[in-house]
XYZ file of C-alpha atoms in Angstrom:
541
model
C -0.051 0.012 -0.115
C 1.301 3.428 -1.058
C 2.287 5.495 1.930
C 1.506 9.887 1.807
C 3.583 12.085 2.801
C 2.772 15.398 3.787
C 4.367 18.672 4.025
C 5.528 18.461 7.863
C 5.176 20.559 10.310
C 9.044 21.611 11.700
C 8.964 23.847 14.106
C 5.894 25.031 16.760
C 4.919 28.120 14.816
C 5.650 26.747 11.288
C 1.910 27.472 9.247
C 3.448 27.283 5.217
C 7.014 25.487 3.855
C 8.995 25.741 0.863
C 10.655 22.764 -1.029
C 14.094 24.865 -1.148
C 15.564 21.242 -2.774
C 14.623 17.922 -3.580
C 17.819 15.266 -3.500
C 15.866 12.608 -4.219
C 13.515 12.094 -7.756
C 10.728 10.215 -8.741
C 11.787 6.408 -9.074
C 14.520 6.187 -7.008
C 14.807 4.040 -4.186
C 14.147 5.296 -0.540
C 15.148 3.490 2.693
C 13.838 4.506 5.732
C 15.969 7.858 7.286
C 16.840 8.600 3.939
C 16.385 13.038 3.844
C 14.000 13.003 0.823
C 14.582 16.970 0.689
C 15.506 20.217 2.349
C 12.144 22.756 3.737
C 12.082 25.989 4.611
C 10.072 26.910 7.455
C 9.800 30.244 9.160
C 12.645 29.494 11.371
C 15.073 28.273 9.148
C 16.083 25.309 6.096
C 16.139 21.482 7.545
C 16.483 18.699 6.197
C 13.524 15.957 6.059
C 13.730 12.564 6.330
C 12.022 9.742 5.222
C 10.083 6.930 7.678
C 9.122 5.003 5.050
C 10.479 2.286 2.472
C 9.823 2.258 -1.514
C 10.130 4.158 -4.546
C 9.327 7.736 -4.362
C 5.493 7.604 -7.021
C 5.201 11.773 -7.052
C 6.321 14.758 -6.087
C 3.208 17.210 -5.055
C 4.508 20.088 -4.231
C 7.904 21.174 -6.343
C 11.999 22.869 -5.626
C 11.184 26.826 -4.922
C 6.781 26.240 -4.684
C 4.846 27.317 -0.974
C 2.449 25.004 0.591
C 0.227 24.999 3.650
C 1.717 22.004 6.353
C 0.097 18.800 5.260
C -0.110 18.923 1.821
C 0.388 16.217 -0.362
C 4.051 15.790 -0.201
C 5.165 12.709 -1.996
C 3.875 9.298 -2.770
C 6.289 6.108 -1.527
C 5.115 2.614 -2.545
C 5.707 -0.535 -4.650
C 8.013 -0.034 -7.924
C 5.109 0.277 -10.465
C 2.288 1.102 -7.795
C -0.935 2.202 -9.572
C -1.769 5.566 -7.515
C -3.849 6.869 -9.718
C -7.229 7.147 -7.386
C -5.087 8.800 -4.473
C -4.216 11.267 -6.975
C -8.236 12.164 -7.886
C -9.100 15.242 -6.061
C -13.024 13.918 -6.060
C -11.955 10.971 -3.892
C -10.181 13.234 -1.645
C -7.591 10.452 -0.018
C -5.472 13.009 1.088
C -7.361 14.600 3.819
C -8.819 10.305 4.364
C -5.169 9.701 5.133
C -4.654 11.826 7.508
C -7.893 10.392 9.394
C -6.504 7.563 8.632
C -3.307 8.092 10.003
C -4.361 7.411 14.002
C -1.893 6.584 16.173
C -2.367 3.352 17.777
C -1.894 4.534 21.184
C -5.093 7.399 20.720
C -8.061 6.958 23.084
C -11.240 5.207 21.631
C -12.842 8.230 22.350
C -10.232 10.562 19.697
C -10.603 7.600 17.683
C -14.718 7.965 16.968
C -14.074 11.737 17.033
C -12.026 11.649 13.858
C -14.019 8.326 12.592
C -17.305 11.136 12.856
C -15.096 13.680 11.010
C -14.094 11.508 8.095
C -17.813 9.997 7.346
C -19.115 13.780 7.539
C -15.528 14.572 4.931
C -16.897 12.394 2.842
C -20.398 13.776 2.397
C -19.174 17.000 2.181
C -21.804 17.744 4.565
C -20.357 20.656 7.047
C -16.875 22.423 7.527
C -16.276 22.130 11.322
C -14.385 25.499 12.218
C -12.138 25.514 15.164
C -10.513 28.488 17.056
C -7.607 29.671 14.959
C -4.212 30.611 16.409
C -3.901 34.117 14.843
C -0.401 35.079 16.568
C 2.621 33.007 17.589
C 2.115 32.715 21.040
C -1.711 33.380 21.321
C -3.222 29.602 23.555
C -6.186 31.094 23.864
C -9.051 33.139 22.120
C -12.038 35.109 23.093
C -15.461 35.675 20.702
C -16.170 39.276 21.371
C -18.554 39.546 19.107
C -20.176 37.460 16.428
C -20.868 38.756 13.018
C -24.049 36.271 12.038
C -25.794 34.130 13.251
C -27.441 30.285 12.825
C -29.273 29.614 9.935
C -27.396 32.165 7.974
C -26.018 31.741 4.820
C -22.150 32.445 4.912
C -19.798 32.731 1.618
C -16.498 32.412 1.563
C -14.416 35.429 2.453
C -17.583 36.230 5.340
C -16.544 37.912 9.085
C -17.768 35.187 11.378
C -16.798 36.322 14.732
C -14.052 39.029 16.206
C -12.138 37.675 18.236
C -9.985 38.597 21.075
C -6.159 37.251 20.631
C -3.391 37.816 23.651
C -1.925 41.197 21.432
C -5.058 42.235 19.475
C -9.246 41.805 18.253
C -9.229 40.595 14.943
C -12.187 39.735 12.455
C -11.821 36.306 11.628
C -12.817 35.021 8.019
C -15.196 31.360 6.927
C -13.380 29.122 4.226
C -16.130 27.621 3.905
C -19.830 28.269 2.345
C -23.073 26.764 3.373
C -25.007 27.692 6.152
C -24.025 29.030 9.924
C -25.128 25.346 11.769
C -23.695 25.771 15.194
C -21.759 27.597 17.389
C -19.598 26.963 19.612
C -18.309 29.211 21.513
C -20.773 32.257 22.766
C -20.167 35.593 23.196
C -17.587 36.643 25.359
C -16.692 33.030 26.394
C -12.820 31.625 25.665
C -11.457 28.612 25.170
C -8.396 27.479 23.651
C -6.877 26.519 20.265
C -8.784 23.968 18.290
C -11.874 24.331 20.837
C -15.032 23.501 18.198
C -15.881 27.130 16.883
C -18.840 27.032 15.068
C -20.063 23.840 12.034
C -21.086 25.603 8.682
C -22.434 22.865 6.100
C -25.576 22.134 4.585
C -28.771 21.922 6.749
C -29.566 18.484 6.437
C -26.680 16.896 7.668
C -26.299 15.163 10.949
C -23.353 16.701 13.372
C -25.067 16.380 16.751
C -22.777 13.299 17.067
C -20.002 15.497 16.347
C -20.540 17.868 18.919
C -21.111 15.278 21.622
C -17.803 14.246 21.525
C -15.984 17.504 20.628
C -14.016 18.583 23.698
C -14.818 22.089 24.123
C -13.744 24.078 26.337
C -14.961 25.343 29.524
C -15.530 28.949 29.324
C -13.171 31.011 31.957
C -15.804 34.382 32.233
C -19.043 33.994 32.445
C -21.090 36.842 30.958
C -25.283 36.402 30.892
C -25.734 39.780 29.150
C -24.218 38.691 25.813
C -26.114 35.740 25.395
C -25.722 34.500 21.299
C -29.400 34.455 19.938
C -29.197 31.187 17.891
C -33.311 31.313 16.341
C -32.556 31.294 12.614
C -35.593 32.959 11.690
C -35.728 35.409 14.408
C -36.453 39.046 12.826
C -32.321 40.346 11.670
C -33.363 43.890 9.957
C -33.143 46.436 13.063
C -29.527 48.447 12.904
C -29.258 47.863 16.864
C -28.864 43.445 16.645
C -25.166 43.717 16.879
C -23.697 45.867 18.880
C -20.471 46.067 18.538
C -17.455 46.678 21.548
C -15.160 49.003 21.198
C -12.171 49.669 23.401
C -11.244 53.015 24.352
C -7.454 53.744 25.899
C -8.471 56.169 28.506
C -10.952 53.998 29.787
C -11.026 50.661 31.524
C -14.266 49.910 30.804
C -16.159 48.781 27.297
C -18.130 50.838 25.571
C -21.484 48.841 23.777
C -22.809 50.437 20.829
C -24.759 50.120 17.384
C -22.652 50.434 13.747
C -24.891 53.269 12.656
C -24.550 55.008 15.576
C -20.630 54.709 15.853
C -20.949 56.258 12.508
C -22.545 59.176 13.549
C -20.555 60.053 16.501
C -18.115 59.787 14.206
C -18.584 61.763 12.366
C -19.896 64.981 14.514
C -16.668 64.024 16.693
C -18.515 63.451 19.280
C -16.883 61.431 22.518
C -19.084 58.343 23.365
C -17.533 58.345 27.163
C -19.416 60.906 27.877
C -22.915 59.294 26.841
C -25.340 57.615 28.974
C -27.107 54.397 26.774
C -30.172 53.496 26.392
C -30.605 50.617 24.076
C -30.637 46.466 26.257
C -27.265 46.488 28.867
C -26.522 50.286 28.608
C -26.086 49.772 24.792
C -25.408 52.910 22.625
C -27.994 53.541 19.379
C -28.813 55.557 16.809
C -31.272 57.845 18.958
C -29.264 58.457 22.078
C -25.989 60.025 19.882
C -28.427 62.348 18.111
C -30.058 63.751 21.091
C -26.795 64.586 22.569
C -25.182 65.682 19.794
C -28.570 68.220 20.151
C -27.809 69.234 23.204
C -23.949 69.777 23.017
C -23.861 71.858 19.675
C -20.599 72.709 21.153
C -18.845 69.323 20.068
C -20.202 69.775 16.660
C -18.099 70.243 14.090
C -18.940 73.211 11.835
C -18.888 72.661 8.549
C -18.099 75.780 7.504
C -14.717 75.621 9.426
C -14.224 72.511 7.904
C -13.965 72.410 3.647
C -15.022 68.274 3.086
C -12.886 69.471 0.364
C -9.647 69.463 2.389
C -10.077 66.489 3.766
C -7.545 64.042 3.326
C -8.024 60.263 3.220
C -4.573 58.563 4.625
C -4.362 54.632 4.650
C -1.712 52.228 5.150
C 0.527 50.964 2.713
C 3.250 48.166 1.704
C 5.089 46.268 -1.085
C 5.465 43.093 -0.381
C 8.759 41.737 -1.781
C 9.665 37.986 -2.316
C 12.666 37.099 -0.685
C 15.012 36.174 -2.980
C 18.029 32.931 -2.466
C 20.245 35.019 -0.886
C 18.178 36.608 1.067
C 16.450 33.565 2.445
C 20.273 32.125 3.051
C 21.929 35.512 5.136
C 18.723 35.331 7.096
C 19.096 31.153 7.932
C 23.327 31.245 8.253
C 23.575 34.484 10.426
C 19.988 33.956 12.769
C 22.286 30.595 13.068
C 25.292 31.885 14.209
C 23.891 35.024 16.544
C 21.848 31.328 18.543
C 24.656 29.274 18.477
C 27.616 31.057 19.085
C 28.296 32.951 22.260
C 29.146 36.646 20.588
C 31.496 38.740 23.246
C 32.581 42.165 21.528
C 36.197 43.888 22.058
C 36.605 47.743 20.729
C 39.318 49.112 20.427
C 40.655 53.588 18.852
C 43.715 53.402 16.579
C 45.743 56.636 15.783
C 45.822 56.311 11.962
C 47.578 60.096 12.071
C 50.803 57.325 11.054
C 48.272 55.672 8.982
C 47.430 58.187 6.280
C 50.891 59.176 5.585
C 51.864 55.746 5.212
C 48.700 55.242 2.050
C 49.411 59.739 0.734
C 53.529 57.857 0.194
C 52.165 54.729 -1.051
C 49.579 55.857 -3.353
C 52.854 57.442 -4.337
C 54.434 55.514 -6.636
C 53.247 55.678 -10.000
C 50.180 52.643 -10.956
C 50.553 51.771 -7.485
C 47.125 52.967 -5.260
C 46.268 50.875 -1.414
C 43.234 51.730 0.277
C 42.668 51.889 4.547
C 40.931 48.449 4.362
C 43.824 47.239 2.281
C 46.322 48.604 4.945
C 43.639 46.699 7.824
C 43.515 43.301 5.859
C 46.972 42.968 5.717
C 47.459 44.529 9.184
C 45.352 41.001 10.370
C 46.500 38.900 8.114
C 49.904 39.426 9.578
C 47.841 39.490 13.533
C 45.852 35.933 12.628
C 49.700 34.329 12.276
C 50.609 35.409 16.041
C 47.065 34.309 17.637
C 46.343 31.328 15.740
C 43.205 31.004 18.332
C 41.728 33.723 16.800
C 42.427 31.452 13.179
C 40.546 28.672 14.668
C 37.146 27.181 13.748
C 34.775 25.203 16.291
C 33.739 21.833 16.432
C 31.815 19.599 19.176
C 35.149 17.799 19.983
C 38.148 19.704 18.400
C 38.809 23.303 18.290
C 40.973 23.497 14.414
C 44.085 26.237 14.533
C 44.281 26.961 10.733
C 47.889 27.305 9.874
C 46.351 29.000 6.574
C 44.993 32.752 6.241
C 42.396 32.987 4.518
C 40.423 36.437 4.858
C 36.803 37.036 4.263
C 35.535 40.471 3.271
C 31.833 41.596 3.542
C 30.570 43.145 -0.220
C 27.183 44.820 0.142
C 24.918 44.139 -3.213
C 21.486 45.186 -4.342
C 20.131 41.583 -3.341
C 21.807 41.977 0.456
C 25.938 40.799 1.166
C 28.460 38.301 -0.789
C 31.763 37.399 1.348
C 34.580 36.871 -1.341
C 37.519 35.400 0.115
C 41.048 36.710 -0.333
C 43.502 33.609 0.144
C 46.926 33.134 1.908
C 46.698 36.607 2.378
C 49.604 36.949 4.611
C 51.332 35.537 1.748
C 50.263 38.586 -0.479
C 51.519 42.221 -0.598
C 49.225 45.198 0.125
C 49.117 46.461 -3.370
C 48.036 42.417 -4.393
C 45.381 42.393 -1.583
C 43.660 45.434 -2.702
C 43.431 44.000 -6.796
C 42.337 41.315 -5.422
C 39.279 43.229 -3.282
C 38.565 45.691 -6.349
C 37.579 42.744 -8.741
C 36.216 40.217 -5.940
C 33.779 43.931 -5.518
C 32.956 44.217 -9.606
C 32.845 40.289 -10.090
C 30.277 40.631 -6.518
C 27.935 43.521 -8.323
C 27.960 41.135 -11.270
C 26.565 37.861 -9.761
C 29.719 36.501 -11.900
C 32.364 34.932 -8.329
C 32.514 32.143 -8.328
C 31.804 29.355 -5.605
C 35.409 28.568 -4.338
C 36.065 32.698 -4.388
C 33.214 32.320 -1.401
C 34.658 29.850 0.458
C 36.665 28.824 2.962
C 37.762 32.174 4.744
C 39.559 31.822 8.740
C 38.166 35.527 9.927
C 35.822 38.272 7.772
C 35.951 41.664 7.935
C 33.737 44.338 7.090
C 33.804 47.808 6.206
C 31.783 50.545 6.367
C 34.072 53.618 7.388
C 32.728 54.350 4.025
C 29.118 55.422 4.856
C 30.876 57.273 7.989
C 29.351 54.775 10.528
C 32.118 55.198 13.298
C 31.106 52.448 15.513
C 29.383 49.277 14.749
C 29.473 45.700 16.062
C 28.660 41.967 13.196
C 27.931 39.071 13.506
C 30.135 36.255 13.689
C 30.537 34.892 9.472
C 30.554 30.862 11.062
C 32.218 28.614 10.443
C 35.078 31.761 11.769
C 35.888 32.592 15.112
C 35.818 36.190 14.859
C 34.790 39.010 12.522
C 36.366 42.367 12.886
C 34.338 45.989 12.464
C 36.268 48.553 10.933
C 34.636 52.393 11.099
C 35.256 55.844 10.128
C 37.952 58.036 10.197
C 37.467 61.318 12.132
C 38.981 63.939 12.935
C 38.811 65.173 17.316
C 40.953 66.029 19.876
C 43.814 63.697 21.770
C 46.164 63.831 23.816
C 49.534 63.586 22.812
C 53.067 64.087 24.978
C 51.229 65.486 27.277
C 49.552 67.978 25.029
C 45.596 68.249 22.912
C 45.948 68.339 19.354
C 43.835 67.636 16.817
C 44.181 63.522 15.446
C 42.985 60.922 13.308
C 41.545 57.683 14.714
C 39.126 55.395 14.297
C 37.505 52.050 16.533
C 38.119 48.675 15.108
C 35.466 46.398 16.918
C 35.666 42.509 17.801
C 33.277 40.045 18.089
C 34.066 36.305 19.663
C 32.978 33.066 19.075
C 33.567 32.180 23.407
C 33.530 28.570 22.081
C 37.106 29.310 20.599
C 38.429 33.080 21.676
C 38.528 34.350 25.136
C 38.930 37.407 26.415
C 42.438 37.607 26.710
C 43.001 36.039 23.379
C 40.965 38.533 21.603
C 42.497 42.200 23.690
C 46.193 40.610 22.591
C 44.501 40.576 19.318
C 43.701 43.939 19.072
C 47.167 44.598 20.593
C 49.147 43.228 17.655
C 46.824 45.035 14.989
C 46.640 48.226 17.086
C 51.332 47.793 16.585
C 50.477 47.572 12.765
C 47.998 49.812 11.785
C 49.485 52.785 13.894
C 52.591 51.796 12.687
C 51.915 50.164 8.834
C 56.041 49.796 8.176
C 56.455 47.523 9.910
C 54.396 44.897 7.965
C 57.067 45.489 5.530
C 59.909 44.617 7.445
């Protein structure tokens, strides 16, 4: 019998996933434990392995495609096995398979519920609507108000209710069409996520058994004044049938008001807290607002003072930009680095007067031009030779001290960031380093960097000084153990030989992985680096 594999839930907040890469193809033999695909969740890209053996018969989600959790991902079975019926949309095999795959340890009570759901799903007679998870931290929700009543016809996209979460009160819309048959959580009641909220479907369907068996959380608060009217034949043409609750920021109590009354109050600029409602349970109705308006003319906005043509309608707007593969990779790698490597930071201010003079003299040589960044790269390469722990890499059972020095230089590109690598930087001259970095930067912007030119770094430098950034910290580019952040050169008063003079300074900040680089080790590295940069001629010795 073929095994259906659905999009897995790989994190507690995952609602959908992207197949970044398939590692197998249709027709391949699959063993238990084989990696089928790499799946990108809301937190990371993770490998997804098979729990079945057989032949890969079908792929339901192609590379780069996004699908909701439990969507058909693949089918594994015997070679040549007929899966036509499973792929037929009229049979609904994928949904039924979710019900059939009940864990054997599930209680008989839970099995009975799932069998009822399976039977009704097959008949397409009704749909169960549960309390939705409207925020990533939501555990329970309160139904603030129902916008439909039992017996109402509901279309896909109609707003069913307003639900208060731990963060806000949000409208909840229907994903189904039919008649509202049952309401499980009344206004003012609180229930856990996935509790039975409502049932939508054919009025002739038999859904009572599902209601009886469905586990519904008892409401944590009771409000007898907010009893939902469930009579489908009740008159619904009154403007006051659907009271609206408004939570005012400056008051602890809620205001009950009809939509029309609210509209009139808004147009007349009336403070609702000053109005006493005459409707049921103190609800404010149209007459209350009109009567208050007549008594308090000073609160009304005079039309002669405000021209409607001068009223500017403002609305929020945004653009959704699909994340590129580069942006996803940056997010994934930097997040992993920040939360796996224990970062700490060391900052030092360097005197740059000698370096400025050195660069000026060096650039006076025909056909030679170096930057301060080139000087920093060369100085780091020599300093790393003396401090191999900073040029190291962490493994769970060992620390690798790299003898070669490959320095990555962060380069900004329109899509994000790349880090080309100056390999064996300690053996190169400053002009050679500068020429390589310029070449890499051009290739990066033209998207022509090769994989070999972007991998293998043992240390990384990020320079934002050209943008006027005086000081910043960076996230370690793993598997490196450290990254150096280079700020801008600024003129300021400094003390030199007991005198206050104007000097040029630059701040550098070293981010270290505390698993491999202790505070003293990082400090000694910066001390050595300071010596080379403040006296760059020593790098030529």
